[in-house]
PDB file of C-alpha atoms and ligand atoms in Angstrom:
ATOM      1  CA  UNK A  59    -118.552 -31.892 111.523  1.00 94.00           C
ATOM      2  CA  UNK A  60    -116.670 -34.059 109.091  1.00 97.00           C
ATOM      3  CA  UNK A  61    -118.733 -35.199 106.081  1.00 98.00           C
ATOM      4  CA  UNK A  62    -117.796 -38.334 104.143  1.00 98.00           C
ATOM      5  CA  UNK A  63    -119.727 -38.872 100.923  1.00 98.00           C
ATOM      6  CA  UNK A  64    -119.881 -42.385  99.442  1.00 98.00           C
ATOM      7  CA  UNK A  65    -121.108 -43.460  96.013  1.00 98.00           C
ATOM      8  CA  UNK A  66    -123.873 -45.629  97.382  1.00 98.00           C
ATOM      9  CA  UNK A  67    -125.336 -47.357 100.455  1.00 98.00           C
ATOM     10  CA  UNK A  68    -123.050 -50.381 100.202  1.00 98.00           C
ATOM     11  CA  UNK A  69    -119.850 -48.303 100.157  1.00 98.00           C
ATOM     12  CA  UNK A  70    -121.148 -46.136 103.002  1.00 98.00           C
ATOM     13  CA  UNK A  71    -121.877 -49.245 105.092  1.00 98.00           C
ATOM     14  CA  UNK A  72    -118.431 -50.710 104.371  1.00 98.00           C
ATOM     15  CA  UNK A  73    -116.775 -47.416 105.290  1.00 98.00           C
ATOM     16  CA  UNK A  74    -118.410 -47.119 108.687  1.00 98.00           C
ATOM     17  CA  UNK A  75    -117.927 -50.827 109.409  1.00 98.00           C
ATOM     18  CA  UNK A  76    -114.151 -50.371 109.045  1.00 98.00           C
ATOM     19  CA  UNK A  77    -114.219 -47.663 111.684  1.00 98.00           C
ATOM     20  CA  UNK A  78    -116.256 -49.756 114.145  1.00 98.00           C
ATOM     21  CA  UNK A  79    -114.126 -52.867 113.590  1.00 98.00           C
ATOM     22  CA  UNK A  80    -110.933 -50.872 114.220  1.00 98.00           C
ATOM     23  CA  UNK A  81    -112.449 -49.472 117.395  1.00 98.00           C
ATOM     24  CA  UNK A  82    -113.303 -52.966 118.681  1.00 98.00           C
ATOM     25  CA  UNK A  83    -109.913 -54.396 117.725  1.00 98.00           C
ATOM     26  CA  UNK A  84    -108.063 -51.492 119.390  1.00 98.00           C
ATOM     27  CA  UNK A  85    -110.304 -51.570 122.467  1.00 98.00           C
ATOM     28  CA  UNK A  86    -112.056 -54.939 122.941  1.00 98.00           C
ATOM     29  CA  UNK A  87    -113.916 -53.418 125.917  1.00 98.00           C
ATOM     30  CA  UNK A  88    -115.491 -50.657 123.851  1.00 98.00           C
ATOM     31  CA  UNK A  89    -118.935 -49.289 124.541  1.00 98.00           C
ATOM     32  CA  UNK A  90    -120.942 -48.752 121.368  1.00 98.00           C
ATOM     33  CA  UNK A  91    -124.177 -46.814 120.987  1.00 98.00           C
ATOM     34  CA  UNK A  92    -126.405 -48.501 118.414  1.00 98.00           C
ATOM     35  CA  UNK A  93    -129.418 -47.550 116.323  1.00 98.00           C
ATOM     36  CA  UNK A  94    -132.206 -49.496 114.668  1.00 97.00           C
ATOM     37  CA  UNK A  95    -134.109 -48.623 111.473  1.00 94.00           C
ATOM     38  CA  UNK A  96    -133.143 -49.498 107.908  1.00 95.00           C
ATOM     39  CA  UNK A  97    -129.991 -47.421 107.621  1.00 98.00           C
ATOM     40  CA  UNK A  98    -127.578 -49.349 109.900  1.00 98.00           C
ATOM     41  CA  UNK A  99    -128.573 -52.791 108.557  1.00 98.00           C
ATOM     42  CA  UNK A 100    -125.762 -52.730 105.946  1.00 98.00           C
ATOM     43  CA  UNK A 101    -123.271 -51.817 108.676  1.00 98.00           C
ATOM     44  CA  UNK A 102    -124.464 -54.700 110.855  1.00 98.00           C
ATOM     45  CA  UNK A 103    -124.131 -57.086 107.906  1.00 98.00           C
ATOM     46  CA  UNK A 104    -120.524 -55.972 107.446  1.00 98.00           C
ATOM     47  CA  UNK A 105    -119.779 -56.466 111.158  1.00 98.00           C
ATOM     48  CA  UNK A 106    -121.223 -59.991 110.988  1.00 98.00           C
ATOM     49  CA  UNK A 107    -119.228 -60.784 107.835  1.00 98.00           C
ATOM     50  CA  UNK A 108    -116.022 -59.574 109.478  1.00 98.00           C
ATOM     51  CA  UNK A 109    -116.780 -61.500 112.681  1.00 98.00           C
ATOM     52  CA  UNK A 110    -117.262 -64.720 110.682  1.00 98.00           C
ATOM     53  CA  UNK A 111    -114.303 -64.214 108.360  1.00 98.00           C
ATOM     54  CA  UNK A 112    -111.775 -62.521 110.653  1.00 98.00           C
ATOM     55  CA  UNK A 113    -112.980 -63.431 114.125  1.00 98.00           C
ATOM     56  CA  UNK A 114    -113.298 -59.904 115.499  1.00 98.00           C
ATOM     57  CA  UNK A 115    -114.709 -60.534 118.956  1.00 98.00           C
ATOM     58  CA  UNK A 116    -117.483 -58.641 120.742  1.00 98.00           C
ATOM     59  CA  UNK A 117    -117.253 -60.745 123.910  1.00 98.00           C
ATOM     60  CA  UNK A 118    -116.279 -57.751 126.037  1.00 98.00           C
ATOM     61  CA  UNK A 119    -118.104 -55.056 124.089  1.00 98.00           C
ATOM     62  CA  UNK A 120    -121.053 -53.263 125.688  1.00 98.00           C
ATOM     63  CA  UNK A 121    -123.837 -51.757 123.645  1.00 98.00           C
ATOM     64  CA  UNK A 122    -126.540 -49.218 124.381  1.00 98.00           C
ATOM     65  CA  UNK A 123    -129.436 -48.772 121.979  1.00 98.00           C
ATOM     66  CA  UNK A 124    -131.005 -45.404 121.403  1.00 98.00           C
ATOM     67  CA  UNK A 125    -134.622 -46.286 121.852  1.00 98.00           C
ATOM     68  CA  UNK A 126    -137.474 -48.752 122.188  1.00 97.00           C
ATOM     69  CA  UNK A 127    -141.203 -48.626 121.548  1.00 96.00           C
ATOM     70  CA  UNK A 128    -143.414 -48.452 124.623  1.00 97.00           C
ATOM     71  CA  UNK A 129    -145.913 -51.283 124.817  1.00 94.00           C
ATOM     72  CA  UNK A 130    -143.846 -53.898 122.990  1.00 92.00           C
ATOM     73  CA  UNK A 131    -142.195 -56.596 125.073  1.00 90.00           C
ATOM     74  CA  UNK A 132    -138.654 -57.736 124.276  1.00 91.00           C
ATOM     75  CA  UNK A 133    -139.883 -60.796 122.383  1.00 90.00           C
ATOM     76  CA  UNK A 134    -142.395 -58.866 120.221  1.00 91.00           C
ATOM     77  CA  UNK A 135    -141.221 -59.189 116.637  1.00 91.00           C
ATOM     78  CA  UNK A 136    -141.371 -55.421 116.080  1.00 93.00           C
ATOM     79  CA  UNK A 137    -139.506 -54.506 119.258  1.00 95.00           C
ATOM     80  CA  UNK A 138    -136.080 -53.009 118.772  1.00 96.00           C
ATOM     81  CA  UNK A 139    -134.643 -55.667 121.079  1.00 97.00           C
ATOM     82  CA  UNK A 140    -135.918 -58.325 118.654  1.00 97.00           C
ATOM     83  CA  UNK A 141    -134.609 -56.296 115.691  1.00 97.00           C
ATOM     84  CA  UNK A 142    -131.129 -56.062 117.208  1.00 98.00           C
ATOM     85  CA  UNK A 143    -131.016 -59.787 117.908  1.00 98.00           C
ATOM     86  CA  UNK A 144    -132.099 -60.617 114.358  1.00 97.00           C
ATOM     87  CA  UNK A 145    -129.864 -58.066 112.635  1.00 98.00           C
ATOM     88  CA  UNK A 146    -126.718 -58.321 114.770  1.00 98.00           C
ATOM     89  CA  UNK A 147    -126.558 -59.900 118.211  1.00 98.00           C
ATOM     90  CA  UNK A 148    -127.544 -63.454 117.205  1.00 98.00           C
ATOM     91  CA  UNK A 149    -124.714 -63.510 114.670  1.00 98.00           C
ATOM     92  CA  UNK A 150    -121.747 -62.258 116.728  1.00 98.00           C
ATOM     93  CA  UNK A 151    -120.248 -63.404 120.041  1.00 98.00           C
ATOM     94  CA  UNK A 152    -121.632 -60.550 122.158  1.00 98.00           C
ATOM     95  CA  UNK A 153    -122.993 -61.456 125.599  1.00 98.00           C
ATOM     96  CA  UNK A 154    -126.609 -60.357 126.093  1.00 97.00           C
ATOM     97  CA  UNK A 155    -125.525 -59.341 129.623  1.00 97.00           C
ATOM     98  CA  UNK A 156    -123.601 -56.520 127.951  1.00 98.00           C
ATOM     99  CA  UNK A 157    -126.518 -55.380 125.803  1.00 98.00           C
ATOM    100  CA  UNK A 158    -128.641 -52.485 127.042  1.00 98.00           C
ATOM    101  CA  UNK A 159    -131.926 -51.471 125.417  1.00 98.00           C
ATOM    102  CA  UNK A 160    -134.693 -49.668 127.301  1.00 97.00           C
ATOM    103  CA  UNK A 161    -137.468 -52.082 128.280  1.00 96.00           C
ATOM    104  CA  UNK A 162    -140.571 -50.866 126.447  1.00 95.00           C
ATOM    105  CA  UNK A 163    -142.708 -53.539 128.098  1.00 94.00           C
ATOM    106  CA  UNK A 164    -142.167 -52.106 131.579  1.00 93.00           C
ATOM    107  CA  UNK A 165    -145.041 -50.908 133.777  1.00 93.00           C
ATOM    108  CA  UNK A 166    -142.876 -48.165 135.241  1.00 96.00           C
ATOM    109  CA  UNK A 167    -141.529 -46.150 132.331  1.00 97.00           C
ATOM    110  CA  UNK A 168    -140.127 -43.389 134.519  1.00 97.00           C
ATOM    111  CA  UNK A 169    -138.084 -45.813 136.621  1.00 98.00           C
ATOM    112  CA  UNK A 170    -136.845 -47.471 133.419  1.00 97.00           C
ATOM    113  CA  UNK A 171    -135.690 -44.103 132.047  1.00 98.00           C
ATOM    114  CA  UNK A 172    -133.926 -43.221 135.303  1.00 98.00           C
ATOM    115  CA  UNK A 173    -132.183 -46.599 135.378  1.00 98.00           C
ATOM    116  CA  UNK A 174    -131.078 -46.185 131.749  1.00 98.00           C
ATOM    117  CA  UNK A 175    -129.628 -42.730 132.436  1.00 98.00           C
ATOM    118  CA  UNK A 176    -127.825 -44.167 135.421  1.00 98.00           C
ATOM    119  CA  UNK A 177    -126.316 -47.024 133.385  1.00 98.00           C
ATOM    120  CA  UNK A 178    -125.255 -44.597 130.654  1.00 97.00           C
ATOM    121  CA  UNK A 179    -123.497 -42.373 133.163  1.00 96.00           C
ATOM    122  CA  UNK A 180    -121.514 -45.387 134.397  1.00 96.00           C
ATOM    123  CA  UNK A 181    -120.509 -46.491 130.925  1.00 95.00           C
ATOM    124  CA  UNK A 182    -119.539 -43.621 128.611  1.00 96.00           C
ATOM    125  CA  UNK A 183    -120.135 -44.391 124.930  1.00 98.00           C
ATOM    126  CA  UNK A 184    -117.010 -44.530 122.768  1.00 98.00           C
ATOM    127  CA  UNK A 185    -118.832 -44.396 119.420  1.00 98.00           C
ATOM    128  CA  UNK A 186    -122.509 -43.619 118.956  1.00 98.00           C
ATOM    129  CA  UNK A 187    -124.146 -44.702 115.691  1.00 98.00           C
ATOM    130  CA  UNK A 188    -127.137 -42.625 114.589  1.00 98.00           C
ATOM    131  CA  UNK A 189    -129.622 -42.586 111.744  1.00 98.00           C
ATOM    132  CA  UNK A 190    -131.690 -39.486 111.039  1.00 98.00           C
ATOM    133  CA  UNK A 191    -135.428 -39.074 110.560  1.00 96.00           C
ATOM    134  CA  UNK A 192    -136.788 -37.208 107.531  1.00 95.00           C
ATOM    135  CA  UNK A 193    -137.760 -34.495 110.057  1.00 95.00           C
ATOM    136  CA  UNK A 194    -134.253 -34.376 111.527  1.00 97.00           C
ATOM    137  CA  UNK A 195    -134.940 -36.520 114.584  1.00 97.00           C
ATOM    138  CA  UNK A 196    -132.113 -38.467 116.219  1.00 98.00           C
ATOM    139  CA  UNK A 197    -133.103 -41.356 118.422  1.00 98.00           C
ATOM    140  CA  UNK A 198    -136.780 -40.608 118.841  1.00 96.00           C
ATOM    141  CA  UNK A 199    -136.064 -37.022 119.807  1.00 97.00           C
ATOM    142  CA  UNK A 200    -138.585 -35.259 117.630  1.00 95.00           C
ATOM    143  CA  UNK A 201    -138.427 -31.550 116.641  1.00 96.00           C
ATOM    144  CA  UNK A 202    -138.868 -29.360 119.712  1.00 97.00           C
ATOM    145  CA  UNK A 203    -136.892 -31.649 122.049  1.00 97.00           C
ATOM    146  CA  UNK A 204    -134.491 -29.571 124.180  1.00 98.00           C
ATOM    147  CA  UNK A 205    -130.817 -30.215 123.501  1.00 98.00           C
ATOM    148  CA  UNK A 206    -130.235 -30.982 127.194  1.00 98.00           C
ATOM    149  CA  UNK A 207    -132.802 -33.817 127.299  1.00 98.00           C
ATOM    150  CA  UNK A 208    -131.907 -37.207 128.760  1.00 98.00           C
ATOM    151  CA  UNK A 209    -133.595 -40.615 128.410  1.00 98.00           C
ATOM    152  CA  UNK A 210    -137.340 -40.093 128.657  1.00 98.00           C
ATOM    153  CA  UNK A 211    -140.761 -41.125 127.429  1.00 97.00           C
ATOM    154  CA  UNK A 212    -141.467 -39.472 124.082  1.00 97.00           C
ATOM    155  CA  UNK A 213    -144.461 -39.213 121.796  1.00 95.00           C
ATOM    156  CA  UNK A 214    -143.848 -40.143 118.169  1.00 94.00           C
ATOM    157  CA  UNK A 215    -145.070 -37.575 115.657  1.00 92.00           C
ATOM    158  CA  UNK A 216    -147.440 -38.699 112.901  1.00 94.00           C
ATOM    159  CA  UNK A 217    -144.726 -38.474 110.208  1.00 91.00           C
ATOM    160  CA  UNK A 218    -142.393 -40.788 112.150  1.00 91.00           C
ATOM    161  CA  UNK A 219    -145.203 -43.291 112.739  1.00 94.00           C
ATOM    162  CA  UNK A 220    -145.934 -43.205 108.985  1.00 93.00           C
ATOM    163  CA  UNK A 221    -142.225 -43.624 108.126  1.00 90.00           C
ATOM    164  CA  UNK A 222    -142.079 -46.669 110.410  1.00 90.00           C
ATOM    165  CA  UNK A 223    -145.450 -48.145 109.408  1.00 91.00           C
ATOM    166  CA  UNK A 224    -143.659 -50.169 106.711  1.00 89.00           C
ATOM    167  CA  UNK A 225    -142.468 -52.559 109.434  1.00 87.00           C
ATOM    168  CA  UNK A 226    -145.997 -53.182 110.790  1.00 90.00           C
ATOM    169  CA  UNK A 227    -149.124 -54.820 109.317  1.00 91.00           C
ATOM    170  CA  UNK A 228    -151.149 -51.628 109.708  1.00 92.00           C
ATOM    171  CA  UNK A 229    -150.748 -48.042 110.882  1.00 93.00           C
ATOM    172  CA  UNK A 230    -152.883 -48.814 113.961  1.00 93.00           C
ATOM    173  CA  UNK A 231    -150.198 -51.193 115.210  1.00 92.00           C
ATOM    174  CA  UNK A 232    -147.409 -48.590 115.156  1.00 93.00           C
ATOM    175  CA  UNK A 233    -146.794 -47.541 118.774  1.00 95.00           C
ATOM    176  CA  UNK A 234    -147.512 -43.934 119.706  1.00 96.00           C
ATOM    177  CA  UNK A 235    -144.778 -43.610 122.340  1.00 97.00           C
ATOM    178  CA  UNK A 236    -141.214 -44.706 122.904  1.00 97.00           C
ATOM    179  CA  UNK A 237    -138.423 -44.494 125.426  1.00 98.00           C
ATOM    180  CA  UNK A 238    -135.555 -42.588 123.842  1.00 98.00           C
ATOM    181  CA  UNK A 239    -132.096 -41.602 124.927  1.00 98.00           C
ATOM    182  CA  UNK A 240    -132.064 -37.808 125.050  1.00 98.00           C
ATOM    183  CA  UNK A 241    -129.994 -35.421 122.967  1.00 98.00           C
ATOM    184  CA  UNK A 242    -127.654 -34.797 125.904  1.00 98.00           C
ATOM    185  CA  UNK A 243    -126.964 -38.542 126.242  1.00 98.00           C
ATOM    186  CA  UNK A 244    -126.075 -38.606 122.529  1.00 98.00           C
ATOM    187  CA  UNK A 245    -123.829 -35.545 122.832  1.00 98.00           C
ATOM    188  CA  UNK A 246    -122.042 -37.214 125.768  1.00 98.00           C
ATOM    189  CA  UNK A 247    -120.623 -39.893 123.430  1.00 98.00           C
ATOM    190  CA  UNK A 248    -116.949 -39.523 122.602  1.00 98.00           C
ATOM    191  CA  UNK A 249    -117.497 -39.848 118.856  1.00 98.00           C
ATOM    192  CA  UNK A 250    -120.810 -39.619 116.992  1.00 98.00           C
ATOM    193  CA  UNK A 251    -121.292 -41.243 113.590  1.00 98.00           C
ATOM    194  CA  UNK A 252    -124.468 -40.275 111.744  1.00 98.00           C
ATOM    195  CA  UNK A 253    -125.499 -42.361 108.733  1.00 98.00           C
ATOM    196  CA  UNK A 254    -127.935 -41.335 106.010  1.00 98.00           C
ATOM    197  CA  UNK A 255    -128.790 -42.822 102.668  1.00 98.00           C
ATOM    198  CA  UNK A 256    -131.237 -41.861  99.936  1.00 98.00           C
ATOM    199  CA  UNK A 257    -132.918 -38.759  98.518  1.00 98.00           C
ATOM    200  CA  UNK A 258    -135.566 -38.652 101.244  1.00 97.00           C
ATOM    201  CA  UNK A 259    -132.845 -37.742 103.779  1.00 98.00           C
ATOM    202  CA  UNK A 260    -131.281 -34.930 101.707  1.00 98.00           C
ATOM    203  CA  UNK A 261    -133.305 -32.087 103.296  1.00 98.00           C
ATOM    204  CA  UNK A 262    -132.661 -33.302 106.834  1.00 98.00           C
ATOM    205  CA  UNK A 263    -128.932 -33.602 106.129  1.00 98.00           C
ATOM    206  CA  UNK A 264    -128.763 -30.088 104.667  1.00 98.00           C
ATOM    207  CA  UNK A 265    -130.560 -28.579 107.670  1.00 98.00           C
ATOM    208  CA  UNK A 266    -128.459 -30.562 110.148  1.00 98.00           C
ATOM    209  CA  UNK A 267    -125.198 -29.393 108.563  1.00 98.00           C
ATOM    210  CA  UNK A 268    -125.977 -25.900 107.277  1.00 98.00           C
ATOM    211  CA  UNK A 269    -128.723 -24.340 109.411  1.00 97.00           C
ATOM    212  CA  UNK A 270    -128.054 -22.652 112.727  1.00 97.00           C
ATOM    213  CA  UNK A 271    -128.544 -25.263 115.508  1.00 98.00           C
ATOM    214  CA  UNK A 272    -132.194 -25.161 116.537  1.00 98.00           C
ATOM    215  CA  UNK A 273    -134.613 -27.515 118.289  1.00 98.00           C
ATOM    216  CA  UNK A 274    -136.662 -27.638 115.051  1.00 98.00           C
ATOM    217  CA  UNK A 275    -133.933 -29.957 113.712  1.00 98.00           C
ATOM    218  CA  UNK A 276    -132.759 -32.150 116.615  1.00 98.00           C
ATOM    219  CA  UNK A 277    -129.775 -33.426 114.587  1.00 98.00           C
ATOM    220  CA  UNK A 278    -128.436 -29.854 114.328  1.00 98.00           C
ATOM    221  CA  UNK A 279    -127.450 -30.231 118.013  1.00 98.00           C
ATOM    222  CA  UNK A 280    -124.552 -32.306 116.693  1.00 98.00           C
ATOM    223  CA  UNK A 281    -122.916 -29.091 115.461  1.00 98.00           C
ATOM    224  CA  UNK A 282    -122.122 -28.490 119.141  1.00 92.00           C
ATOM    225  CA  UNK A 283    -120.212 -31.800 119.448  1.00 98.00           C
ATOM    226  CA  UNK A 284    -116.423 -31.806 118.884  1.00 98.00           C
ATOM    227  CA  UNK A 285    -116.187 -35.126 117.024  1.00 98.00           C
ATOM    228  CA  UNK A 286    -119.013 -35.949 114.615  1.00 98.00           C
ATOM    229  CA  UNK A 287    -118.516 -37.814 111.333  1.00 98.00           C
ATOM    230  CA  UNK A 288    -121.421 -37.890 108.898  1.00 98.00           C
ATOM    231  CA  UNK A 289    -121.406 -40.878 106.536  1.00 98.00           C
ATOM    232  CA  UNK A 290    -123.750 -40.229 103.617  1.00 98.00           C
ATOM    233  CA  UNK A 291    -124.331 -41.562 100.150  1.00 98.00           C
ATOM    234  CA  UNK A 292    -124.472 -39.199  97.168  1.00 98.00           C
ATOM    235  CA  UNK A 293    -128.261 -38.982  97.256  1.00 98.00           C
ATOM    236  CA  UNK A 294    -128.424 -37.977 100.907  1.00 98.00           C
ATOM    237  CA  UNK A 295    -125.632 -35.451 100.285  1.00 98.00           C
ATOM    238  CA  UNK A 296    -127.271 -34.077  97.133  1.00 98.00           C
ATOM    239  CA  UNK A 297    -128.642 -30.866  98.689  1.00 98.00           C
ATOM    240  CA  UNK A 298    -125.480 -29.841 100.561  1.00 97.00           C
ATOM    241  CA  UNK A 299    -124.071 -26.506  99.288  1.00 96.00           C
ATOM    242  CA  UNK A 300    -120.497 -27.763  98.908  1.00 72.00           C
TER     243      UNK A 300
HETATM  244  C1  F6R B 254    -133.593 -45.801 115.438  1.00 90.17           C
HETATM  245  C2  F6R B 254    -133.712 -44.354 115.615  1.00 90.17           C
HETATM  246  C3  F6R B 254    -134.221 -43.437 114.552  1.00 90.17           C
HETATM  247  C4  F6R B 254    -133.770 -43.835 113.141  1.00 90.17           C
HETATM  248  C5  F6R B 254    -134.362 -42.877 112.112  1.00 90.17           C
HETATM  249  C6  F6R B 254    -134.006 -43.277 110.692  1.00 90.17           C
HETATM  250  O1  F6R B 254    -133.081 -46.411 116.601  1.00 90.17           O
HETATM  251  O2  F6R B 254    -133.422 -43.897 116.672  1.00 90.17           O
HETATM  252  O3  F6R B 254    -133.795 -42.131 114.830  1.00 90.17           O
HETATM  253  O4  F6R B 254    -132.388 -43.813 113.079  1.00 90.17           O
HETATM  254  O5  F6R B 254    -135.755 -42.842 112.242  1.00 90.17           O
HETATM  255  O6  F6R B 254    -134.600 -44.504 110.397  1.00 90.17           O
HETATM  256  P1  F6R B 254    -134.265 -45.288 109.054  1.00 90.17           P
HETATM  257  O7  F6R B 254    -132.842 -45.699 109.138  1.00 90.17           O
HETATM  258  O8  F6R B 254    -135.199 -46.477 109.053  1.00 90.17           O
HETATM  259  O9  F6R B 254    -134.511 -44.337 107.938  1.00 90.17           O
END
């Protein structure tokens, strides 16, 4: 695991944006794995800025998102599909035909998961972007998820629902379940970039990097991947031993 420590969130976001932009310029048909949550917003802003100023094109780029809440349709303003449109897709020249996000509004969750796994196997991810939960989750793979899991229905733990309640009017509205890419799908990506910012991520980062890989910290599975780069700010890196 390579660890890159940046002074602050802005510099971290600029650093990872450079890597993604280079990837897209070098391979305009790249497949990117994307995440939602607060952490990648700065990255998405940099990609939009570069698209506007330098014309980097996403016309032939495909994207796969990690997860989606079950019970929210695509046009619900808290769905991850809506989030991705607002934060990135509406502002670059990507075709929505090339955008893949599990459909949380489906009546047949199992079929949706199978179809997503199938699509992922046909379109290997060049670079997967990840955030990390305060409990070490990646995607919505909560502690205890086997490292060989693939896209499936998952139950969100109370802590994750609380962490995400800030986006909803009340705790009652936070969904209890999601469809999430599994840890194996994430490990199948060619390159994995994990982003973390702020003191509240410092424990999760330390465990991910320094503890023996264990299902108690899903992100520690990344130690088994040959090409992981961790982009962190100083606060998130503050508990690392060296
Ligand atoms: C989002 C996702 C989650 C988040 C994680 C961190 O698609 O899969 O694993 O990356 O919960 O969220 P933030 O960035 O809001 O702290």
